[in-house]
Amino acid sequence: MIVMSTDFSNPASVLNLLVNLFGQHLNMQSRLLLGDDFESLTDQEVRRRLECYACVATEDTVGKLYSAFGFAELPEGCEQLRENVARRYIDTAIFDSPQVREFLAHRHRHDYRLYDAVKRMSWPAEARAPVRPALLGGRSFTFDNFDEQVYLDSNPDVANAVKLGHVQSGRHHFFATGHSEERMGRHWVLPRAAVDEVTS
């Protein structure tokens, strides 16, 4: 409701909205991709951290990401692919006003830097053969039955992080954080002892 009541013809109203309602979203991509210390990072460190990812897409390259994950073919019985497009309720021309652009250039500068870095990089996932994640439902994963290679093949970003030395192994990643990210699907059982073994 606060968005709908904002006067989008008035730059001051838009700035007030950005600070008071969306302030926590400023530089959010930098926080998510680079870590909480994003403000202190050099350009070289930004690039080094981005190299852990198999692909980071922008609005111009998201189509390549879609294809790389193997979702380019329509399911049987589906005749068309519809884009998810929201109806716009505001006139976005206000974001071209000098006041708003100056505000974003200062308060949102870290995400602008991240965006430029992402556009300059090449990503292995854009050129790889399509793959689908391995969803191994109903299984209980332990150190004895965990398949390292299957996990790395299904999670190229983890494989790259292991290669670069940022993560000890795919197994370590899964038992430390991958299970909470549902990396192997939602319907598995993770024994408490397995978590304790890798986190202790």
C-alpha positions as CSV (number, residue, x, y, z in Angstrom):
1,M,0.0,0.0,0.0
2,I,2.9,2.4,0.8
3,V,4.2,1.9,-2.8
4,M,0.8,2.6,-4.3
5,S,0.4,5.8,-2.3
6,T,3.9,7.1,-3.3
7,D,3.9,10.1,-5.7
8,F,6.2,8.7,-8.4
9,S,6.3,12.0,-10.2
10,N,8.2,13.5,-7.2
11,P,11.9,12.4,-6.9
12,A,11.8,13.2,-3.1
13,S,8.9,10.8,-2.6
14,V,10.8,8.1,-4.5
15,L,14.0,8.6,-2.5
16,N,12.0,8.4,0.7
17,L,10.5,5.1,-0.5
18,L,13.9,3.7,-1.4
19,V,15.4,4.6,2.0
20,N,12.5,3.7,4.3
21,L,11.0,0.7,2.6
22,F,13.7,-0.7,0.3
23,G,16.8,0.4,2.1
24,Q,17.7,-3.1,3.1
25,H,17.7,-4.1,-0.5
26,L,20.3,-1.6,-1.6
27,N,23.4,-3.5,-2.6
28,M,21.6,-6.8,-1.8
29,Q,23.2,-8.6,-4.7
30,S,26.7,-7.7,-3.5
31,R,25.8,-9.0,0.0
32,L,24.4,-12.3,-1.3
33,L,27.1,-13.0,-3.9
34,L,30.2,-11.5,-2.3
35,G,29.5,-11.6,1.5
36,D,28.8,-9.1,4.2
37,D,32.2,-7.5,3.8
38,F,31.4,-6.4,0.2
39,E,32.0,-2.7,1.0
40,S,35.7,-3.2,1.8
41,L,36.6,-5.5,-1.2
42,T,39.0,-4.5,-3.9
43,D,38.0,-5.0,-7.6
44,Q,40.4,-7.9,-7.7
45,E,38.8,-9.6,-4.7
46,V,35.4,-9.1,-6.2
47,R,36.5,-11.0,-9.3
48,R,38.2,-13.7,-7.2
49,R,35.0,-14.3,-5.3
50,L,32.9,-14.3,-8.5
51,E,35.1,-17.0,-9.9
52,C,33.6,-19.5,-7.4
53,Y,30.3,-19.4,-9.4
54,A,29.6,-21.5,-12.5
55,C,27.4,-18.6,-13.8
56,V,25.9,-15.3,-12.7
57,A,23.3,-14.0,-15.1
58,T,22.2,-10.5,-15.9
59,E,18.9,-9.6,-17.6
60,D,20.8,-9.9,-20.9
61,T,22.3,-13.4,-20.3
62,V,19.6,-15.2,-18.3
63,G,18.6,-17.0,-21.4
64,K,22.0,-18.7,-21.6
65,L,21.6,-19.7,-17.9
66,Y,18.2,-21.3,-18.7
67,S,19.7,-23.3,-21.5
68,A,22.8,-24.4,-19.5
69,F,20.6,-25.9,-16.8
70,G,18.8,-28.0,-19.4
71,F,15.4,-26.4,-19.3
72,A,15.4,-25.2,-22.9
73,E,13.1,-27.9,-24.2
74,L,9.4,-27.7,-23.5
75,P,7.8,-30.6,-21.6
76,E,5.7,-33.1,-23.6
77,G,2.2,-31.7,-24.1
78,C,3.3,-28.1,-23.6
79,E,3.0,-26.0,-26.8
80,Q,4.4,-22.7,-25.7
81,L,6.6,-21.1,-23.2
82,R,5.2,-17.9,-21.5
83,E,7.4,-15.3,-19.9
84,N,6.7,-14.3,-16.3
85,V,6.0,-10.6,-16.8
86,A,4.5,-8.5,-14.0
87,R,2.2,-5.6,-14.8
88,R,3.8,-2.3,-14.0
89,Y,2.0,0.1,-11.7
90,I,4.5,2.9,-11.7
91,D,6.1,5.1,-14.3
92,T,9.8,4.1,-14.2
93,A,10.9,7.3,-16.0
94,I,11.3,8.8,-12.5
95,F,14.4,6.7,-12.1
96,D,16.1,8.7,-14.8
97,S,15.8,11.9,-12.8
98,P,19.1,13.4,-11.7
99,Q,18.2,13.3,-8.0
100,V,17.3,9.6,-8.1
101,R,20.3,8.6,-10.3
102,E,22.7,10.5,-8.0
103,F,21.2,8.8,-5.0
104,L,21.6,5.3,-6.6
105,A,25.1,6.0,-7.8
106,H,26.1,6.6,-4.2
107,R,23.9,4.4,-2.1
108,H,23.7,1.5,-4.6
109,R,27.2,1.8,-6.0
110,H,28.4,-1.7,-4.8
111,D,25.7,-3.4,-6.8
112,Y,26.6,-1.3,-9.9
113,R,30.3,-2.4,-9.5
114,L,29.2,-6.0,-9.1
115,Y,27.0,-5.7,-12.2
116,D,29.9,-4.3,-14.3
117,A,32.2,-7.1,-13.0
118,V,29.6,-9.8,-13.9
119,K,29.2,-8.4,-17.4
120,R,33.0,-8.4,-18.0
121,M,33.4,-12.1,-17.0
122,S,32.9,-15.3,-18.9
123,W,31.1,-18.1,-17.2
124,P,31.7,-21.9,-17.7
125,A,27.9,-22.7,-17.4
126,E,27.1,-20.6,-20.5
127,A,29.0,-23.0,-22.7
128,R,28.6,-26.3,-21.0
129,A,26.3,-29.1,-22.1
130,P,22.8,-28.9,-20.5
131,V,22.5,-30.8,-17.2
132,R,19.8,-31.4,-14.7
133,P,20.3,-31.5,-10.9
134,A,20.4,-35.0,-9.3
135,L,17.3,-35.2,-7.1
136,L,17.8,-38.3,-5.1
137,G,14.6,-38.4,-3.1
138,G,14.0,-40.6,-0.1
139,R,17.7,-41.4,0.5
140,S,19.7,-41.1,3.7
141,F,23.1,-39.7,3.1
142,T,26.1,-40.6,5.2
143,F,29.9,-40.4,4.6
144,D,29.7,-44.1,3.6
145,N,27.1,-43.8,0.8
146,F,27.7,-40.2,-0.3
147,D,28.8,-40.1,-4.0
148,E,31.3,-37.2,-4.3
149,Q,31.4,-37.2,-8.1
150,V,27.6,-37.3,-8.5
151,Y,27.4,-34.3,-6.2
152,L,30.1,-32.3,-8.0
153,D,28.6,-33.1,-11.4
154,S,25.2,-32.0,-10.2
155,N,26.6,-28.8,-8.6
156,P,29.2,-27.2,-10.9
157,D,29.5,-24.2,-8.7
158,V,30.7,-26.4,-5.8
159,A,33.0,-28.3,-8.1
160,N,34.6,-25.0,-9.2
161,A,34.9,-23.9,-5.6
162,V,36.7,-27.2,-4.7
163,K,39.0,-26.7,-7.7
164,L,39.9,-23.2,-6.6
165,G,40.5,-24.4,-3.0
166,H,37.6,-22.4,-1.5
167,V,35.8,-25.6,-0.3
168,Q,37.6,-28.7,1.0
169,S,35.4,-31.2,-0.9
170,G,31.9,-31.7,-2.3
171,R,31.2,-34.1,0.6
172,H,32.3,-31.4,3.1
173,H,30.1,-28.8,1.4
174,F,27.0,-31.0,1.4
175,F,27.2,-32.0,5.1
176,A,28.2,-28.4,6.2
177,T,25.7,-26.4,4.1
178,G,24.5,-28.1,1.0
179,H,21.9,-30.2,2.8
180,S,20.2,-27.0,4.1
181,E,20.3,-25.6,0.6
182,E,18.4,-28.8,-0.5
183,R,21.3,-29.6,-3.0
184,M,20.3,-33.2,-3.2
185,G,16.5,-32.7,-3.3
186,R,14.0,-32.2,-0.5
187,H,13.0,-35.7,0.5
188,W,16.1,-37.1,2.1
189,V,17.1,-37.9,5.7
190,L,20.5,-36.6,7.0
191,P,21.6,-38.4,10.1
192,R,22.6,-36.1,12.9
193,A,25.9,-38.0,13.3
194,A,26.9,-37.1,9.7
195,V,26.4,-33.4,10.4
196,D,28.3,-33.6,13.7
197,E,31.2,-35.4,12.0
198,V,31.8,-32.6,9.4
199,T,31.0,-29.6,11.6
200,S,32.8,-30.7,14.8
